[in-house]
CSV table of C-alpha atoms in Angstrom, one decimal:
chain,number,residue,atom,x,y,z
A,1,UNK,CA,19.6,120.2,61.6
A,2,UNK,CA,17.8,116.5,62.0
A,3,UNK,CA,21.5,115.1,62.0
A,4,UNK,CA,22.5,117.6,64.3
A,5,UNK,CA,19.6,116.9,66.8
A,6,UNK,CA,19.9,113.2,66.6
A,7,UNK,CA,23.7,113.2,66.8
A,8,UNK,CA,23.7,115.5,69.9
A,9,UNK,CA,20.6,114.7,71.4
A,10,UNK,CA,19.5,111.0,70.2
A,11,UNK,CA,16.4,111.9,69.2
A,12,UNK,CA,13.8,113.8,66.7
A,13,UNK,CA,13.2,112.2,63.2
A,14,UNK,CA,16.3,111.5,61.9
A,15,UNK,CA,17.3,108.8,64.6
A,16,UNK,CA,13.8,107.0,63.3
A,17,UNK,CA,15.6,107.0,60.1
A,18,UNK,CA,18.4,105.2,61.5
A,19,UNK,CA,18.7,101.3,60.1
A,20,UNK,CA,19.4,98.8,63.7
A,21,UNK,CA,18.9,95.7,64.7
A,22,UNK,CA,15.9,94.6,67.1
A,23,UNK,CA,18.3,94.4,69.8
A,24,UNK,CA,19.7,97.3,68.9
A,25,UNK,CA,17.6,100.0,67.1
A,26,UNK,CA,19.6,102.9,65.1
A,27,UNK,CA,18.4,105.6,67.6
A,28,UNK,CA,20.2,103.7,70.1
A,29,UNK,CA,23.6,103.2,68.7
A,30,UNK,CA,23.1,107.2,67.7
A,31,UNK,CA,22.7,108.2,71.7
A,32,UNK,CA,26.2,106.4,72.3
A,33,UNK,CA,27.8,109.7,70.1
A,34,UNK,CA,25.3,111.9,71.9
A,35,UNK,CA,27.4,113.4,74.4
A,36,UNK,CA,30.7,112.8,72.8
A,37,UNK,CA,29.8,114.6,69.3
A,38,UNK,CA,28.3,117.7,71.1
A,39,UNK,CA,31.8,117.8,73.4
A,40,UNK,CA,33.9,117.4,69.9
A,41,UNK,CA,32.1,120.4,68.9
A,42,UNK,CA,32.6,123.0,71.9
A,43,UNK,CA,36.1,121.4,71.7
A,44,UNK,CA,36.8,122.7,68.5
A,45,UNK,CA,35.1,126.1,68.6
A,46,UNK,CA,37.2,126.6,71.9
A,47,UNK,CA,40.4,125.5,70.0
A,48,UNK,CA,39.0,128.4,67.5
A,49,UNK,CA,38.3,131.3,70.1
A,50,UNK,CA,40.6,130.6,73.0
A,51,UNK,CA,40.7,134.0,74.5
A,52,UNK,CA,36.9,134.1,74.1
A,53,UNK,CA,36.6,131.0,76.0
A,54,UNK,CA,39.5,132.3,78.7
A,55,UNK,CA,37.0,135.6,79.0
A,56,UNK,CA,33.6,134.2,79.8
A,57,UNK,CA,34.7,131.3,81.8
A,58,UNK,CA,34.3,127.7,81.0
A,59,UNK,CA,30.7,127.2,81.6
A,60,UNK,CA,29.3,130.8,79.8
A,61,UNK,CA,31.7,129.7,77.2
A,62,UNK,CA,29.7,126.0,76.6
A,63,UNK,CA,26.5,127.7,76.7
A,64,UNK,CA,27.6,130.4,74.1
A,65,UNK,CA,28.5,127.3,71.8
A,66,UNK,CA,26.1,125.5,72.6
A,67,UNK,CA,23.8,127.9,71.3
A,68,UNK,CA,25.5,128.4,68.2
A,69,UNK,CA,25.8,124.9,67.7
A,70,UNK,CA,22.2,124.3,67.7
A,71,UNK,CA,21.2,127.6,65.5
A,72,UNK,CA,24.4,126.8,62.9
A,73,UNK,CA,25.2,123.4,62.7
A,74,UNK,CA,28.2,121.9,61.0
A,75,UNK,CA,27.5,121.7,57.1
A,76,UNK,CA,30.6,120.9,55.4
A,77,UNK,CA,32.7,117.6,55.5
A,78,UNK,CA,35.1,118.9,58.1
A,79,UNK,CA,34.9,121.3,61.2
A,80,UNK,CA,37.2,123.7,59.9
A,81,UNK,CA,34.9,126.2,59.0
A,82,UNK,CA,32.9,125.3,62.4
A,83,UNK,CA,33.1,128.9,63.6
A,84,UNK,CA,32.9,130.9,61.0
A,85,UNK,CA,29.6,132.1,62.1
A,86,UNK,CA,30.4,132.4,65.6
A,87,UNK,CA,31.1,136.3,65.8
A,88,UNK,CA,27.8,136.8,63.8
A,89,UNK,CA,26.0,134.6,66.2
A,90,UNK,CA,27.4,136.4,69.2
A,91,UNK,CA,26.5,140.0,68.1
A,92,UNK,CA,22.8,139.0,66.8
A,93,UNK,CA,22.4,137.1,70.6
A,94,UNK,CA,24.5,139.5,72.6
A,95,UNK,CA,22.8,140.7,75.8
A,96,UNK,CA,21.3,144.8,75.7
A,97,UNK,CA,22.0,145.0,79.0
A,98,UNK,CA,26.0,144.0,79.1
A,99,UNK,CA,26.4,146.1,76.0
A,100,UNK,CA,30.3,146.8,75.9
A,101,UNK,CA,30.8,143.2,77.4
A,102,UNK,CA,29.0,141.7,74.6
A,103,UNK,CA,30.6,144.1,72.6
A,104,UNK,CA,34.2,143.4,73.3
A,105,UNK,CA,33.6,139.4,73.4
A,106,UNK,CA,32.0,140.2,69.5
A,107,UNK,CA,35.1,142.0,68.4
A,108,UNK,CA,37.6,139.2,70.2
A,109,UNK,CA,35.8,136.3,68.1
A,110,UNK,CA,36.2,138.4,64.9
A,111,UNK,CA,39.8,138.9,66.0
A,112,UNK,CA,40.0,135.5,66.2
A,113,UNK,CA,38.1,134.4,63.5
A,114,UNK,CA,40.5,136.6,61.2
A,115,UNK,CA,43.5,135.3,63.2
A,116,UNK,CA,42.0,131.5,61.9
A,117,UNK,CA,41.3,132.7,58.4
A,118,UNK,CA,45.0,134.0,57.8
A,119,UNK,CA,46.3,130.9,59.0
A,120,UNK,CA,44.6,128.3,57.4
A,121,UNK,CA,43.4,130.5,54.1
A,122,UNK,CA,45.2,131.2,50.8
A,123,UNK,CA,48.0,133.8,50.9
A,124,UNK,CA,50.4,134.5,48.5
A,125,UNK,CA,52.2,131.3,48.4
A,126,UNK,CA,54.2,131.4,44.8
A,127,UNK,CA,54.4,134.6,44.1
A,128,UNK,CA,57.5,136.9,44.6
A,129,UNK,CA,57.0,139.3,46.8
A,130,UNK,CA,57.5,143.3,45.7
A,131,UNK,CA,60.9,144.3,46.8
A,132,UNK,CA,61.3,147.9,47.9
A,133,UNK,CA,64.1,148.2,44.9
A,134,UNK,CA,61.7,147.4,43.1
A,135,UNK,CA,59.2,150.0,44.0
A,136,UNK,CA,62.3,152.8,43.9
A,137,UNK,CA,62.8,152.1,40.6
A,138,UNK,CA,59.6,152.5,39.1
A,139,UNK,CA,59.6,155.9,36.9
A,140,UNK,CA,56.4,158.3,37.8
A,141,UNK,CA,54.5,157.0,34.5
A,142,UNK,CA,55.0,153.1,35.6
A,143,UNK,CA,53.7,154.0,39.5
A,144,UNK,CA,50.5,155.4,37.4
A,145,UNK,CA,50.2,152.0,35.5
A,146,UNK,CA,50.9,150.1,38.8
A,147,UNK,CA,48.6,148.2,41.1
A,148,UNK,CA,49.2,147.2,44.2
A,149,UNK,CA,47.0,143.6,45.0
A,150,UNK,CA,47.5,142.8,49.2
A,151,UNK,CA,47.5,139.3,50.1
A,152,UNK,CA,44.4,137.4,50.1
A,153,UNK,CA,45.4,136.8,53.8
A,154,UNK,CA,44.8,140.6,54.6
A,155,UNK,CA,41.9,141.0,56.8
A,156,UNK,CA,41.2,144.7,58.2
A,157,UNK,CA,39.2,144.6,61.4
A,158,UNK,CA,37.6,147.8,63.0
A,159,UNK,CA,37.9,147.2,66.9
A,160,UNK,CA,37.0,149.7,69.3
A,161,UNK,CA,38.0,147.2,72.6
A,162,UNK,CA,42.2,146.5,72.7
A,163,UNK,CA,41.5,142.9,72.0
A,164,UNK,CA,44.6,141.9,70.2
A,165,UNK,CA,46.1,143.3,74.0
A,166,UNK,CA,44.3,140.5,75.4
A,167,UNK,CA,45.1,137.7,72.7
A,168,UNK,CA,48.1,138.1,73.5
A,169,UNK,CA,48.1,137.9,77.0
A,170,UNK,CA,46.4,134.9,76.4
A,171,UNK,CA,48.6,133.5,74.5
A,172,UNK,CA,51.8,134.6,77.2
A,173,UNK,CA,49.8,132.3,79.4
């Protein structure tokens, strides 16, 4: 979080930390990634939720990251799990009074979260997939010894909104 502040705002205890020069002091070559760092962030996160961004408009958008950002910094060595809080974040924050709005913008960041997740996660690279000869063969005692294991890609999502209608749209764009 003291990274985070420094990085995006140039100041707060961590830029005092910062080793400089008299001419120029560590908080002020930490201002000249200020803006850019912050930007790199919202950047990413609307790389992530595209059709969440496309919904709320450009500038609600930057505020709705901005918020995140600043409640759940980045803690790992790269961004790619940048947004994996972002649906939480949304449906602790979300407005009372624009409840199914909120709502619906909640379950299109899980739907995109989970889009993320099967794409860049494990799946079942390696192993040979479960032919359906295989499965009419099987005699009634070997179905009872038989387990079926789903991908570790497999997500199931509960959505009340017709968000994956919309992704796509999106994407048609």
């Amino acid at each position: 979080r003291r990274f985070m502040e420094a990085v995006t705002e140039g100041t707060g205890a961590a830029a005092d930390d910062l080793a400089g020069t008299a001419r120029f002091p560590g908080a002020a070559g930490l201002s000249v990634y200020a803006n850019a760092y912050l930007e790199r962030l919202i950047g990413c996160l609307e790389e992530s939720f595209p059709a969440v961004a496309r919904a709320t408009g450009a500038d609600a958008f930057r505020g709705l990251a901005v918020d995140y950002l600043r409640a759940c910094p980045p803690t790992g060595p790269t961004l790619a799990s940048l947004g994996a809080g972002f649906p939480r974040h949304l449906a602790a924050t979300r407005p009372v009074e624009a409840a199914d709005w909120a709502e619906c913008l909640v379950e299109l960041a899980c739907y995109e979260r989970a889009i993320e997740e099967v794409f860049d996660g494990p799946g079942s690279e390696g192993e040979a997939p479960v032919s359906a000869e295989t499965l009419v063969d099987l005699t009634p005692d070997a179905w009872a010894s038989s387990r079926l294991v789903p991908s570790p890609a497999l997500r199931l999502l509960r959505l009340v909104f017709p968000v994956d209608d919309y992704w796509g749209a999106i994407r048609a764009l």
